[in-house]
């Protein structure tokens, strides 16, 4: 399943970095963001040095990554270790769907080549759409940290 790990090093202290993230994420945002009008690009929560955020978008996208990050102090400032992953509901749905595809692939009554082609198409679609969103979220988050 798709995920991406990143590590961002910064000169900011852990406290400064946490404050910057808190100031730039919408903490108490309702689910719908269609009418949302603000400069903040992310929504989510931050607890101690751990945060869970996602990009604020005005459309529905099942492949929007959840940004799971932890801030660690180091000698010259701080390091943020990030894992971007799919929403758990989308992940469970994908695993079940792939399982059904594999069962059908092994069933001699179905045309295996068609099932395999559908499986490859769905996998590539998931990976491409997820990686497009990861790139957008990574760029926005790095801009948030560096400005």
Coordinates of C-alpha atoms in Angstrom, one line a residue:
X1 CA 0.0 0.0 0.0
X2 CA 1.2 3.5 -0.7
X3 CA 3.1 5.5 1.9
X4 CA 6.0 7.9 1.9
X5 CA 8.6 8.7 4.5
X6 CA 10.3 12.0 4.8
X7 CA 12.8 13.7 7.1
X8 CA 13.1 17.4 7.3
X9 CA 15.9 19.1 9.1
X10 CA 15.5 22.7 10.3
X11 CA 17.4 25.3 12.4
X12 CA 14.3 26.0 14.5
X13 CA 14.1 24.7 18.0
X14 CA 11.4 22.1 18.8
X15 CA 9.3 24.7 20.6
X16 CA 9.6 27.2 17.7
X17 CA 8.8 24.5 15.2
X18 CA 5.7 23.3 17.1
X19 CA 4.4 26.8 17.4
X20 CA 4.9 27.4 13.7
X21 CA 2.9 24.2 12.9
X22 CA 0.2 25.1 15.4
X23 CA -0.2 28.6 13.9
X24 CA -0.5 27.2 10.4
X25 CA -3.0 24.3 10.8
X26 CA -6.7 24.6 11.4
X27 CA -7.3 22.7 14.6
X28 CA -11.1 22.6 15.0
X29 CA -12.2 22.3 11.4
X30 CA -15.4 20.6 10.5
X31 CA -15.3 17.8 7.9
X32 CA -16.5 19.9 5.0
X33 CA -14.0 22.4 3.6
X34 CA -15.9 23.5 0.5
X35 CA -16.7 27.0 1.9
X36 CA -13.5 27.3 3.9
X37 CA -11.7 30.6 3.4
X38 CA -8.4 31.0 5.1
X39 CA -4.7 31.1 4.5
X40 CA -4.1 27.9 6.4
X41 CA -3.3 25.0 4.1
X42 CA -3.6 22.1 6.6
X43 CA -6.1 20.8 9.1
X44 CA -5.5 18.4 12.0
X45 CA -4.2 18.0 15.5
X46 CA -0.9 18.4 17.3
X47 CA -0.2 16.7 20.6
X48 CA 3.1 17.3 22.3
X49 CA 5.6 16.8 19.5
X50 CA 3.4 14.6 17.4
X51 CA 1.0 15.8 14.7
X52 CA -1.6 14.4 12.3
X53 CA -2.6 16.7 9.5
X54 CA -4.0 16.7 6.0
X55 CA -4.2 19.3 3.2
X56 CA -7.4 21.4 3.1
X57 CA -9.0 20.9 -0.2
X58 CA -12.3 22.0 -1.7
X59 CA -13.0 18.7 -3.4
X60 CA -13.2 15.1 -2.5
X61 CA -10.1 12.9 -2.9
X62 CA -9.8 9.5 -1.4
X63 CA -6.1 9.4 -2.0
X64 CA -5.3 12.6 0.0
X65 CA -2.5 11.5 2.4
X66 CA -2.6 11.8 6.2
X67 CA 0.6 13.5 7.3
X68 CA 1.8 11.8 10.5
X69 CA 4.8 13.6 11.9
X70 CA 7.0 13.7 15.0
X71 CA 9.3 16.6 15.9
X72 CA 12.7 15.5 17.4
X73 CA 15.3 17.9 18.8
X74 CA 18.9 17.6 17.5
X75 CA 22.2 19.4 17.8
X76 CA 21.5 22.2 15.3
X77 CA 17.7 22.6 15.7
X78 CA 15.1 20.0 15.0
X79 CA 14.2 17.1 12.7
X80 CA 10.7 16.2 11.6
X81 CA 10.1 12.6 10.7
X82 CA 7.0 12.3 8.6
X83 CA 5.1 9.3 7.2
X84 CA 2.4 10.0 4.6
X85 CA -0.2 7.3 4.3
X86 CA -3.7 6.7 3.1
X87 CA -6.8 7.2 5.2
X88 CA -7.5 4.0 7.1
X89 CA -10.9 3.5 5.6
X90 CA -9.5 3.8 2.1
X91 CA -6.7 1.4 3.1
X92 CA -9.1 -1.2 4.4
X93 CA -11.3 -0.9 1.3
X94 CA -8.2 -1.3 -0.9
X95 CA -7.1 -4.4 0.9
X96 CA -10.5 -6.0 0.7
X97 CA -10.8 -5.1 -3.0
X98 CA -7.3 -6.5 -3.8
X99 CA -8.3 -9.7 -1.8
X100 CA -11.4 -10.1 -4.0
X101 CA -9.4 -9.6 -7.1
X102 CA -6.9 -12.2 -6.1
X103 CA -9.6 -14.7 -5.3
X104 CA -11.1 -14.1 -8.7
X105 CA -7.7 -14.3 -10.4
X106 CA -7.2 -17.8 -8.9
X107 CA -10.7 -18.9 -9.9
X108 CA -10.4 -20.9 -13.2
X109 CA -13.9 -19.8 -14.3
X110 CA -12.8 -16.1 -14.8
X111 CA -10.6 -14.8 -17.5
X112 CA -7.4 -14.3 -15.5
X113 CA -5.8 -11.8 -17.9
X114 CA -8.8 -9.4 -17.6
X115 CA -8.7 -9.6 -13.8
X116 CA -5.0 -9.1 -13.8
X117 CA -5.3 -6.0 -16.1
X118 CA -8.0 -4.5 -13.8
X119 CA -5.8 -5.2 -10.8
X120 CA -2.8 -3.5 -12.4
X121 CA -4.9 -0.5 -13.6
X122 CA -6.3 0.0 -10.1
X123 CA -2.9 -0.3 -8.4
X124 CA -1.3 2.2 -10.8
X125 CA -4.2 4.6 -10.4
X126 CA -3.9 4.5 -6.6
X127 CA -0.1 5.0 -6.7
X128 CA -0.2 7.8 -9.2
X129 CA -3.0 9.8 -7.5
X130 CA -1.5 9.2 -4.0
X131 CA 2.0 10.4 -5.2
X132 CA 0.6 13.5 -6.8
X133 CA -1.1 14.4 -3.5
X134 CA 2.1 13.5 -1.6
X135 CA 4.1 15.9 -3.7
X136 CA 1.6 18.8 -3.1
X137 CA 1.5 18.1 0.6
X138 CA 5.3 17.9 0.9
X139 CA 5.8 21.2 -1.0
X140 CA 3.2 23.0 1.1
X141 CA 4.6 21.6 4.4
X142 CA 8.2 22.5 3.6
X143 CA 7.1 26.0 2.7
X144 CA 5.2 26.2 6.0
X145 CA 8.3 25.2 7.9
X146 CA 10.7 27.4 5.9
X147 CA 8.7 30.7 5.9

